[in-house]
CSV table of C-alpha atoms in Angstrom, one decimal:
chain,number,residue,atom,x,y,z
A,27,MET,CA,78.4,71.8,39.5
A,28,LYS,CA,79.9,74.2,41.6
A,29,GLU,CA,83.4,74.2,41.0
A,30,VAL,CA,85.2,72.6,43.6
A,31,LEU,CA,88.5,75.1,45.1
A,32,LEU,CA,91.1,74.2,48.0
A,33,VAL,CA,92.4,76.9,49.3
A,34,LYS,CA,95.0,77.6,51.9
A,35,LEU,CA,95.6,80.3,54.0
A,36,GLY,CA,99.1,80.8,54.9
A,37,GLY,CA,99.7,81.2,59.0
A,38,SER,CA,100.9,84.6,58.9
A,39,VAL,CA,98.2,86.0,56.6
A,40,ILE,CA,95.7,85.3,59.6
A,41,THR,CA,97.6,86.0,62.6
A,42,ASP,CA,101.2,87.9,63.4
A,43,LYS,CA,103.4,85.7,63.4
A,44,ALA,CA,106.8,87.2,63.9
A,45,GLY,CA,105.8,89.2,66.4
A,46,GLY,CA,104.4,86.1,68.4
A,47,GLY,CA,101.2,87.4,68.7
A,48,GLY,CA,97.2,87.1,68.6
A,49,ILE,CA,95.1,86.1,65.2
A,50,ASP,CA,94.3,88.9,62.8
A,51,ASN,CA,90.8,89.4,63.1
A,52,ALA,CA,90.6,92.4,60.7
A,53,ALA,CA,92.4,90.0,58.3
A,54,LEU,CA,90.4,87.3,58.9
A,55,ALA,CA,87.3,89.7,58.6
A,56,ASP,CA,88.1,90.6,54.5
A,57,ILE,CA,88.7,87.4,54.1
A,58,GLY,CA,85.5,86.0,55.0
A,59,LYS,CA,84.0,89.0,52.9
A,60,VAL,CA,85.6,87.6,50.0
A,61,PHE,CA,84.7,84.1,49.8
A,62,ALA,CA,81.4,85.2,50.7
A,63,ALA,CA,81.3,86.9,47.7
A,64,HIS,CA,82.2,83.9,45.8
A,65,ASN,CA,79.8,81.4,47.6
A,66,ASP,CA,77.2,81.4,45.1
A,67,ARG,CA,80.0,79.9,42.4
A,68,ILE,CA,82.1,78.4,44.1
A,69,SER,CA,82.8,75.1,46.5
A,70,VAL,CA,85.7,76.1,48.8
A,71,ILE,CA,88.0,73.7,51.1
A,72,LEU,CA,90.1,75.8,53.2
A,73,VAL,CA,93.2,74.6,55.0
A,74,HIS,CA,95.1,77.5,57.0
A,75,GLY,CA,98.8,76.7,58.4
A,76,ALA,CA,99.1,77.8,62.5
A,77,GLY,CA,101.2,80.8,62.4
A,78,SER,CA,101.6,82.4,66.0
A,79,TYR,CA,99.2,79.7,67.4
A,80,GLY,CA,101.1,75.6,67.7
A,81,HIS,CA,104.4,76.5,66.2
A,82,PRO,CA,105.9,78.0,69.4
A,83,GLU,CA,104.0,75.7,71.6
A,84,ALA,CA,105.2,72.6,69.7
A,85,ARG,CA,109.0,74.4,69.7
A,86,SER,CA,108.7,74.5,73.4
A,87,HIS,CA,107.8,71.0,73.8
A,88,HIS,CA,110.2,69.8,71.3
A,89,LEU,CA,107.3,67.7,69.3
A,90,ASP,CA,109.9,68.3,66.7
A,91,LYS,CA,111.9,65.4,68.0
A,92,GLY,CA,108.9,62.8,68.6
A,93,LEU,CA,107.3,62.3,71.5
A,94,ASP,CA,109.3,61.2,75.0
A,95,SER,CA,107.8,60.6,78.4
A,96,ASN,CA,108.5,64.4,79.0
A,97,ASN,CA,107.0,66.3,76.4
A,98,LYS,CA,103.5,63.9,76.1
A,99,ALA,CA,101.2,67.4,77.6
A,100,GLY,CA,102.2,69.0,74.0
A,101,ILE,CA,100.2,67.2,72.0
A,102,PHE,CA,97.1,68.3,74.1
A,103,ILE,CA,98.4,71.9,74.3
A,104,THR,CA,100.1,72.4,70.6
A,105,HIS,CA,96.5,71.4,69.1
A,106,ARG,CA,94.2,73.7,72.2
A,107,ALA,CA,96.4,76.1,70.3
A,108,VAL,CA,96.3,75.3,66.6
A,109,ARG,CA,92.5,75.5,67.1
A,110,THR,CA,91.7,78.7,68.9
A,111,LEU,CA,93.3,79.7,66.0
A,112,ASN,CA,90.9,77.5,63.6
A,113,ASP,CA,87.5,78.4,65.6
A,114,ALA,CA,88.4,82.0,64.7
A,115,VAL,CA,88.9,80.9,60.6
A,116,VAL,CA,86.1,79.1,60.9
A,117,ASN,CA,83.5,82.1,62.7
A,118,ALA,CA,84.7,84.5,60.0
A,119,LEU,CA,82.8,82.4,57.3
A,120,ARG,CA,80.2,82.1,59.5
A,121,ALA,CA,79.9,86.0,60.2
A,122,GLN,CA,79.3,86.2,56.9
A,123,GLY,CA,76.9,83.7,56.1
A,124,MET,CA,78.3,81.0,55.4
A,125,GLU,CA,77.9,77.5,56.7
A,126,ALA,CA,81.5,76.3,57.9
A,127,VAL,CA,83.0,73.8,60.5
A,128,GLY,CA,86.3,73.2,61.6
A,129,ILE,CA,88.1,69.5,60.9
A,130,HIS,CA,91.0,68.4,63.0
A,131,PRO,CA,93.6,66.5,61.4
A,132,LEU,CA,94.7,65.1,65.4
A,133,SER,CA,91.4,62.7,65.3
A,134,ALA,CA,91.5,62.1,61.4
A,135,CYS,CA,95.6,61.1,60.1
A,136,ILE,CA,98.0,59.1,61.0
A,137,ALA,CA,101.6,60.5,60.0
A,138,ASP,CA,104.8,58.2,59.5
A,139,ASN,CA,108.3,60.0,60.2
A,140,GLY,CA,107.0,63.6,60.0
A,141,ASN,CA,105.1,62.5,56.7
A,142,LEU,CA,101.7,62.0,56.9
A,143,GLN,CA,100.4,59.2,55.4
A,144,SER,CA,96.9,58.8,55.6
A,145,PHE,CA,93.7,60.5,56.0
A,146,ASP,CA,89.7,59.4,55.6
A,147,SER,CA,89.3,63.0,53.5
A,148,GLU,CA,85.6,61.8,53.1
A,149,PRO,CA,84.1,64.0,55.7
A,150,VAL,CA,85.4,66.5,53.7
A,151,GLU,CA,84.5,65.3,50.8
A,152,LEU,CA,80.7,65.5,51.8
A,153,LEU,CA,80.4,69.1,53.2
A,154,ALA,CA,81.6,70.7,50.7
A,155,ARG,CA,79.4,68.8,48.2
A,156,ASN,CA,76.4,69.8,51.0
A,157,GLY,CA,77.9,73.4,51.0
A,158,ILE,CA,79.3,73.2,53.9
A,159,VAL,CA,83.0,74.3,54.5
A,160,PRO,CA,85.4,72.4,55.7
A,161,VAL,CA,88.2,74.3,57.8
A,162,LEU,CA,91.1,71.9,58.4
A,163,HIS,CA,94.7,73.2,59.9
A,164,GLY,CA,98.0,72.6,60.4
A,165,ASP,CA,98.4,70.6,63.3
A,166,VAL,CA,99.8,68.0,65.7
A,167,VAL,CA,98.6,64.2,64.9
A,168,MET,CA,100.1,60.7,65.7
A,169,ASP,CA,103.2,59.6,64.5
A,170,ARG,CA,103.7,55.7,63.7
A,171,SER,CA,107.6,56.2,64.3
A,172,ARG,CA,108.1,58.8,65.9
A,173,GLY,CA,105.0,59.3,68.6
A,174,ALA,CA,103.8,62.9,67.3
A,175,CYS,CA,104.7,65.1,64.7
A,176,ILE,CA,103.2,68.2,63.8
A,177,VAL,CA,101.6,68.2,60.0
A,178,SER,CA,101.6,71.3,58.1
A,179,GLY,CA,98.5,72.5,56.7
A,180,ASP,CA,101.4,72.0,52.7
A,181,GLN,CA,101.2,69.1,53.3
A,182,LEU,CA,97.3,68.4,54.2
A,183,VAL,CA,96.9,70.8,50.8
A,184,ARG,CA,99.1,67.7,49.3
A,185,CYS,CA,97.2,64.9,50.5
A,186,LEU,CA,93.7,66.5,49.8
A,187,ALA,CA,94.3,67.3,46.7
A,188,GLU,CA,95.2,64.0,46.0
A,189,SER,CA,92.1,62.3,47.2
A,190,LEU,CA,89.7,64.7,46.5
A,191,ASN,CA,88.5,65.9,43.3
A,192,VAL,CA,89.4,69.6,42.9
A,193,ASP,CA,88.9,72.1,40.2
A,194,ARG,CA,91.7,74.3,41.5
A,195,ILE,CA,94.2,74.6,44.0
A,196,GLY,CA,95.8,77.6,45.6
A,197,LEU,CA,97.7,79.0,48.8
A,198,ALA,CA,97.2,82.3,49.3
A,199,THR,CA,100.9,84.1,51.6
A,200,ASP,CA,102.2,87.0,52.6
A,201,VAL,CA,104.5,87.2,50.1
A,202,ALA,CA,103.3,88.0,46.2
A,203,GLY,CA,104.7,84.7,45.2
A,204,VAL,CA,107.7,82.5,45.1
A,205,LEU,CA,110.0,85.2,44.7
A,206,ASP,CA,113.6,85.0,42.7
A,207,GLY,CA,116.1,87.8,43.5
A,208,GLY,CA,113.0,89.9,44.5
A,209,ALA,CA,110.8,89.2,41.2
A,210,VAL,CA,107.5,86.8,41.1
A,211,VAL,CA,108.7,83.7,39.1
A,212,PRO,CA,105.4,83.4,37.1
A,213,HIS,CA,105.7,79.2,36.7
A,214,ILE,CA,107.7,76.3,38.3
A,215,ASP,CA,107.9,72.7,37.1
A,216,PRO,CA,110.4,70.1,38.2
A,217,VAL,CA,113.2,71.4,35.6
A,218,SER,CA,112.9,74.7,36.6
A,219,ALA,CA,112.8,74.4,40.4
A,220,SER,CA,116.2,72.6,40.5
A,221,SER,CA,117.6,75.9,39.2
A,222,LEU,CA,116.3,78.3,41.3
A,223,VAL,CA,117.1,80.5,44.9
A,224,ILE,CA,114.4,80.6,46.6
A,225,GLY,CA,114.4,81.9,50.1
A,226,GLU,CA,112.9,81.4,52.9
A,227,SER,CA,109.6,82.5,54.7
A,228,GLY,CA,111.0,85.7,56.3
A,229,THR,CA,110.1,84.0,59.8
A,230,THR,CA,111.2,79.5,59.4
A,231,ASP,CA,108.3,77.7,60.8
A,232,VAL,CA,109.2,73.9,62.3
A,233,THR,CA,107.1,73.1,59.0
A,234,GLY,CA,109.6,74.2,55.9
A,235,GLY,CA,108.7,77.8,54.9
A,236,MET,CA,109.0,78.4,50.7
A,237,ARG,CA,111.2,74.8,50.0
A,238,GLY,CA,108.7,72.9,51.4
A,239,LYS,CA,105.9,74.1,49.8
A,240,ILE,CA,107.2,74.2,46.4
A,241,ASN,CA,108.1,70.3,46.7
A,242,GLU,CA,104.5,69.2,48.6
A,243,LEU,CA,103.0,71.4,45.0
A,244,LEU,CA,106.1,69.6,42.7
A,245,THR,CA,104.8,66.7,43.6
A,246,LEU,CA,101.1,67.4,43.3
A,247,ALA,CA,102.2,68.9,40.3
A,248,GLU,CA,103.4,65.6,39.0
A,249,SER,CA,99.8,63.9,39.3
A,250,GLY,CA,98.8,66.3,37.2
A,251,ALA,CA,97.0,68.9,39.7
A,252,SER,CA,98.8,72.4,39.1
A,253,SER,CA,98.3,75.3,41.7
A,254,SER,CA,98.9,78.8,42.6
A,255,ILE,CA,100.9,80.5,45.0
A,256,PHE,CA,99.8,84.1,45.0
A,257,HIS,CA,99.2,87.6,48.3
A,258,ILE,CA,96.3,87.1,50.0
A,259,SER,CA,95.2,91.1,48.6
A,260,ARG,CA,94.2,88.8,45.2
A,261,LEU,CA,92.5,86.5,46.8
A,262,GLY,CA,89.5,87.2,44.9
A,263,ASP,CA,91.0,86.9,42.1
A,264,PHE,CA,92.2,83.6,42.7
A,265,LEU,CA,88.7,82.7,43.1
A,266,ASP,CA,87.7,84.4,39.9
A,267,GLY,CA,90.3,82.2,37.9
A,268,ARG,CA,91.2,85.7,37.0
A,269,ASP,CA,95.2,86.4,36.6
A,270,HIS,CA,96.8,86.8,40.2
A,271,GLY,CA,99.8,88.1,39.3
A,272,GLY,CA,101.8,85.2,41.5
A,273,THR,CA,103.4,81.5,40.8
A,274,VAL,CA,101.5,78.8,39.0
A,275,VAL,CA,102.9,75.3,39.6
A,276,THR,CA,102.9,72.5,37.1
A,277,ARG,CA,104.7,69.7,36.3
B,271,MET,CA,101.7,46.2,79.0
B,272,LYS,CA,99.1,47.7,80.4
B,273,GLU,CA,95.5,46.3,79.8
B,274,VAL,CA,93.8,47.8,77.2
B,275,LEU,CA,90.5,49.4,78.6
B,276,LEU,CA,87.2,50.5,76.2
B,277,VAL,CA,85.2,53.1,78.9
B,278,LYS,CA,81.9,54.8,78.0
B,279,LEU,CA,80.2,57.5,80.0
B,280,GLY,CA,76.6,57.5,79.6
B,281,GLY,CA,76.0,61.3,78.3
B,282,SER,CA,73.2,61.1,81.6
B,283,VAL,CA,76.3,60.5,84.1
B,284,ILE,CA,78.1,63.4,82.9
B,285,THR,CA,75.0,65.5,82.4
B,286,ASP,CA,71.6,66.9,83.7
B,287,LYS,CA,70.5,65.2,80.7
B,288,ALA,CA,66.3,65.6,82.5
B,289,GLY,CA,66.9,69.4,83.4
B,290,GLY,CA,68.0,70.2,80.1
B,291,GLY,CA,70.9,71.9,82.0
B,292,GLY,CA,74.6,71.6,82.5
B,293,ILE,CA,77.8,69.7,82.6
B,294,ASP,CA,77.8,67.7,86.2
B,295,ASN,CA,81.4,69.0,87.3
B,296,ALA,CA,81.7,67.1,90.4
B,297,ALA,CA,80.5,64.0,89.2
B,298,LEU,CA,83.1,64.8,85.9
B,299,ALA,CA,85.9,65.2,89.5
B,300,ASP,CA,85.1,62.0,90.9
B,301,ILE,CA,85.2,59.6,87.5
B,302,GLY,CA,89.0,61.3,86.9
B,303,LYS,CA,90.1,60.4,89.5
B,304,VAL,CA,89.1,57.1,89.5
B,305,PHE,CA,90.8,57.0,87.0
B,306,ALA,CA,93.6,58.6,87.7
B,307,ALA,CA,93.8,56.2,90.7
B,308,HIS,CA,94.1,53.2,88.2
B,309,ASN,CA,96.5,55.6,85.6
B,310,ASP,CA,99.2,53.1,86.4
B,311,ARG,CA,97.4,49.5,85.4
B,312,ILE,CA,95.3,50.5,82.9
B,313,SER,CA,95.4,52.1,79.3
B,314,VAL,CA,91.5,53.8,78.9
B,315,ILE,CA,90.2,54.9,75.3
B,316,LEU,CA,86.9,56.5,76.6
B,317,VAL,CA,83.8,57.4,74.7
B,318,HIS,CA,80.9,59.5,76.3
B,319,GLY,CA,78.1,60.3,75.7
B,320,ALA,CA,75.9,63.6,74.5
B,321,GLY,CA,73.7,64.1,77.1
B,322,SER,CA,71.9,67.7,77.6
B,323,TYR,CA,74.6,68.2,75.4
B,324,GLY,CA,74.0,67.8,71.2
B,325,HIS,CA,70.9,65.9,71.8
B,326,PRO,CA,68.4,69.3,71.8
B,327,GLU,CA,70.5,70.7,69.1
B,328,ALA,CA,70.4,67.3,66.9
B,329,ARG,CA,66.3,67.9,67.6
B,330,SER,CA,66.2,71.4,66.5
B,331,HIS,CA,67.5,71.1,63.8
B,332,HIS,CA,65.8,68.0,62.9
B,333,LEU,CA,68.9,66.0,61.5
B,334,ASP,CA,67.3,62.8,62.5
B,335,LYS,CA,65.7,63.7,59.1
B,336,GLY,CA,68.9,64.5,57.4
B,337,LEU,CA,70.5,67.4,56.0
B,338,ASP,CA,68.5,70.1,53.6
B,339,SER,CA,68.7,73.1,52.9
B,340,ASN,CA,67.3,75.0,56.0
B,341,ASN,CA,69.4,73.0,58.6
B,342,LYS,CA,72.8,72.5,57.6
B,343,ALA,CA,73.6,75.5,60.3
B,344,GLY,CA,72.7,72.2,62.9
B,345,ILE,CA,75.9,70.4,61.8
B,346,PHE,CA,78.4,73.6,63.8
B,347,ILE,CA,75.7,74.1,66.1
B,348,THR,CA,75.5,70.6,67.6
B,349,HIS,CA,79.1,69.8,67.2
B,350,ARG,CA,79.9,72.5,69.6
B,351,ALA,CA,77.3,71.6,71.5
B,352,VAL,CA,78.8,68.4,72.1
B,353,ARG,CA,82.3,69.7,71.8
B,354,THR,CA,82.0,71.9,75.2
B,355,LEU,CA,80.9,69.0,76.6
B,356,ASN,CA,83.9,66.8,75.0
B,357,ASP,CA,86.5,69.8,76.1
B,358,ALA,CA,84.9,69.3,80.0
B,359,VAL,CA,86.0,65.3,80.1
B,360,VAL,CA,89.0,65.9,79.2
B,361,ASN,CA,89.6,68.6,81.4
B,362,ALA,CA,88.6,66.7,84.3
B,363,LEU,CA,91.4,63.7,83.4
B,364,ARG,CA,93.7,66.4,82.6
B,365,ALA,CA,93.1,68.1,86.7
B,366,GLN,CA,94.1,64.3,88.2
B,367,GLY,CA,97.1,64.8,86.5
B,368,MET,CA,96.6,62.4,83.0
B,369,GLU,CA,97.1,62.6,79.7
B,370,ALA,CA,93.8,62.9,77.4
B,371,VAL,CA,92.8,64.6,74.4
B,372,GLY,CA,89.3,65.3,72.2
B,373,ILE,CA,89.0,63.0,69.2
B,374,HIS,CA,85.5,63.9,67.2
B,375,PRO,CA,84.2,61.7,65.4
B,376,LEU,CA,82.8,64.5,62.7
B,377,SER,CA,86.2,65.0,61.4
B,378,ALA,CA,86.7,61.5,61.0
B,379,CYS,CA,83.6,59.2,60.8
B,380,ILE,CA,81.9,58.6,57.9
B,381,ALA,CA,77.4,57.4,58.5
B,382,ASP,CA,75.4,55.7,55.7
B,383,ASN,CA,71.8,55.6,57.0
B,384,GLY,CA,72.0,56.4,59.9
B,385,ASN,CA,75.2,53.7,60.5
B,386,LEU,CA,78.4,54.6,61.3
B,387,GLN,CA,80.8,53.1,58.7
B,388,SER,CA,83.8,53.8,58.7
B,389,PHE,CA,86.4,55.4,61.2
B,390,ASP,CA,90.3,55.1,61.0
B,391,SER,CA,90.8,54.0,64.8
B,392,GLU,CA,94.7,54.3,63.9
B,393,PRO,CA,95.0,58.4,66.0
B,394,VAL,CA,92.7,56.7,68.7
B,395,GLU,CA,95.1,53.4,68.9
B,396,LEU,CA,98.5,55.6,68.8
B,397,LEU,CA,97.2,58.1,71.2
B,398,ALA,CA,96.5,54.7,74.0
B,399,ARG,CA,99.7,53.1,73.2
B,400,ASN,CA,101.3,56.4,74.3
B,401,GLY,CA,99.9,57.3,77.1
B,402,ILE,CA,97.7,59.5,76.5
B,403,VAL,CA,93.8,58.8,76.9
B,404,PRO,CA,91.8,59.8,73.9
B,405,VAL,CA,88.1,60.8,74.6
B,406,LEU,CA,85.6,60.4,71.7
B,407,HIS,CA,82.1,61.2,72.0
B,408,GLY,CA,78.2,61.1,70.3
B,409,ASP,CA,78.2,63.5,67.5
B,410,VAL,CA,76.8,65.1,64.4
B,411,VAL,CA,78.4,62.9,61.4
B,412,MET,CA,78.6,63.5,57.4
B,413,ASP,CA,75.9,60.5,56.1
B,414,ARG,CA,76.3,59.7,52.6
B,415,SER,CA,73.0,59.1,52.1
B,416,ARG,CA,71.1,61.7,54.8
B,417,GLY,CA,73.3,64.0,54.4
B,418,ALA,CA,74.2,64.1,57.9
B,419,CYS,CA,73.0,62.0,61.0
B,420,ILE,CA,73.7,61.5,64.7
B,421,VAL,CA,76.5,58.6,65.8
B,422,SER,CA,75.9,57.4,69.1
B,423,GLY,CA,78.6,57.1,72.0
B,424,ASP,CA,77.0,53.3,72.1
B,425,GLN,CA,78.0,52.9,68.4
B,426,LEU,CA,80.9,53.9,68.5
B,427,VAL,CA,81.8,52.0,71.0
B,428,ARG,CA,80.9,48.7,68.7
B,429,CYS,CA,82.9,50.5,66.3
B,430,LEU,CA,86.1,51.1,68.2
B,431,ALA,CA,85.7,47.3,70.0
B,432,GLU,CA,85.7,46.1,66.6
B,433,SER,CA,89.0,47.6,64.9
B,434,LEU,CA,91.2,47.8,68.1
B,435,ASN,CA,92.4,45.3,70.0
B,436,VAL,CA,90.7,45.6,73.7
B,437,ASP,CA,90.6,43.4,76.9
B,438,ARG,CA,87.7,44.6,78.0
B,439,ILE,CA,84.2,46.6,77.3
B,440,GLY,CA,82.4,48.6,80.0
B,441,LEU,CA,79.9,51.5,80.2
B,442,ALA,CA,79.0,53.2,83.5
B,443,THR,CA,75.4,54.4,83.1
B,444,ASP,CA,72.8,55.8,85.8
B,445,VAL,CA,71.2,52.5,86.4
B,446,ALA,CA,72.4,49.7,87.5
B,447,GLY,CA,72.8,47.3,84.7
B,448,VAL,CA,70.0,46.2,82.4
B,449,LEU,CA,66.6,45.9,84.7
B,450,ASP,CA,64.2,43.9,84.0
B,451,GLY,CA,60.8,43.9,86.6
B,452,GLY,CA,63.3,45.9,88.6
B,453,ALA,CA,66.1,43.6,88.5
B,454,VAL,CA,69.1,43.4,87.5
B,455,VAL,CA,70.1,41.1,84.9
B,456,PRO,CA,73.4,39.5,85.7
B,457,HIS,CA,73.8,37.5,82.4
B,458,ILE,CA,72.9,38.5,78.5
B,459,ASP,CA,73.4,36.6,75.8
B,460,PRO,CA,72.1,36.4,72.5
B,461,VAL,CA,69.2,33.5,73.3
B,462,SER,CA,67.9,35.9,76.4
B,463,ALA,CA,67.9,39.1,74.9
B,464,SER,CA,65.2,38.3,72.4
B,465,SER,CA,62.7,37.3,75.6
B,466,LEU,CA,63.5,40.2,77.8
B,467,VAL,CA,61.4,42.8,78.5
B,468,ILE,CA,63.8,46.0,79.1
B,469,GLY,CA,62.8,50.0,79.8
B,470,GLU,CA,63.8,52.6,77.9
B,471,SER,CA,66.5,55.5,79.5
B,472,GLY,CA,64.0,57.5,81.9
B,473,THR,CA,64.4,60.0,79.9
B,474,THR,CA,64.8,58.8,75.3
B,475,ASP,CA,67.0,60.6,73.0
B,476,VAL,CA,67.6,60.3,69.5
B,477,THR,CA,69.8,57.5,69.5
B,478,GLY,CA,68.0,54.9,71.1
B,479,GLY,CA,68.0,54.3,75.0
B,480,MET,CA,69.3,50.6,76.8
B,481,ARG,CA,67.4,48.5,73.8
B,482,GLY,CA,70.1,50.0,71.5
B,483,LYS,CA,73.0,50.0,73.6
B,484,ILE,CA,72.2,46.3,74.1
B,485,ASN,CA,71.8,45.6,70.1
B,486,GLU,CA,75.1,47.1,70.1
B,487,LEU,CA,76.8,45.3,72.5
B,488,LEU,CA,75.0,42.1,71.5
B,489,THR,CA,76.8,42.7,67.9
B,490,LEU,CA,80.2,43.3,69.3
B,491,ALA,CA,79.7,39.8,71.8
B,492,GLU,CA,78.8,38.0,68.0
B,493,SER,CA,82.2,38.8,67.8
B,494,GLY,CA,84.0,37.9,70.9
B,495,ALA,CA,84.4,41.2,72.7
B,496,SER,CA,82.2,40.1,76.2
B,497,SER,CA,80.7,43.7,77.8
B,498,SER,CA,79.9,45.2,80.8
B,499,ILE,CA,77.1,47.7,81.4
B,500,PHE,CA,77.4,49.2,85.3
B,501,HIS,CA,76.4,52.3,87.6
B,502,ILE,CA,78.8,54.9,87.4
B,503,SER,CA,79.2,54.4,90.9
B,504,ARG,CA,81.0,50.6,90.4
B,505,LEU,CA,83.4,52.4,87.7
B,506,GLY,CA,86.4,51.0,89.9
B,507,ASP,CA,85.2,48.2,90.2
B,508,PHE,CA,85.3,47.6,86.5
B,509,LEU,CA,88.4,49.3,86.2
B,510,ASP,CA,89.8,46.7,88.7
B,511,GLY,CA,88.5,44.1,87.4
B,512,ARG,CA,86.1,42.8,90.0
B,513,ASP,CA,82.5,42.5,90.2
B,514,HIS,CA,80.5,45.9,89.1
B,515,GLY,CA,77.2,44.5,90.0
B,516,GLY,CA,76.1,45.4,86.8
B,517,THR,CA,74.9,43.3,83.6
B,518,VAL,CA,77.5,41.0,81.5
B,519,VAL,CA,76.8,40.9,77.5
B,520,THR,CA,77.7,37.9,75.8
B,521,ARG,CA,77.6,35.5,73.1
């Protein structure tokens, strides 16, 4: 059996989030090559953030305040934006000879009060088992109490890790790991987390930055699943199971 | 409360299925106008067939025989084709000022041995309740025993009708209804169905034609949900609740 890895690509890794700009196709091509080089040994479930795709649309339609009679178009427009990015990620893997398809949370997930509630992960599981990389993304989803909300890639990682039997979990970001006073914190658990002073991501988004990321991973760690946060340049090290120079979150 | 209608557009109604050709944008524009004219009185959940999009791709990759090591690319390629058609249907509604988004079975459904098993319909329900038309489509989905299979729009209609509280169900096709010796059969129930000689659709597809359609609707009828099959030109009559000149399937 291949090792099953749940990997998240931060939105800032694959888009020019700060500049309000496009898909970073050069970065995606490099990422596709790293995954392809490991394709015979690992089975990957991939999640990516929205970066500069989706967050501006969600914000301009005030989807963070829920759905009302005036912002319904924000659902289509936000989803279309993140789907465009998702298509690029899928195509970057396929360009390297891997099989991959986009899986869209709007079609499959429900949230309540901004928190992801239900997600039938069996399509994801069967795709991975058949050697096809399911590529999920932060998305707008319907919300029982708010009408609609944004679910982050980090929420999806937590939810997928809880329902699927994955061997390792890794979050590739544009920083070296969780930083405290500029230095990477090599290890975080619930006790040490409470004493950390953690800066927000350089460019904040509507889904929570590094603090939100750690909270999702600590929730996961409670159930025994440890996870890693590392710089995207160390993706190959993570896939190989080597030291990645980043942060490991455990219970 | 608006009346909730579950409507299926046959693939042959919106594509040139026989000619191996494109999206029928003129037909879609007309359909969009009919729905828009009723938008203040009804809430629509829309399903469409794949027509000339998806069936050729599914056939050339032998997805009807399940998944093997050689046809995995068929999932991406088939899904991309039907998604292109789905985008056109969504855009036809949005062009008339309606809110609509595509919902993709590949992301949300599981089949077993070719039969649709699980589908969390809550995203569909919440979209419809919020005045946004969810637009679903026949699609390739993952299958527990075959790896992958095609689920038809008719299967989706049956599954959605079983899980959602819809007021009326209508299937718009390129024929006037169920035909027996050239004449429309105005009413079908389980007893009369067994004695009918029903021709297949003019252009058969990998998901079953008129016989498959009736079987799905008879299954539905057993639980008390009657449904209508009518010519697309009578869509407005169906939406209005008037006689549509087609076939009504009941228990």
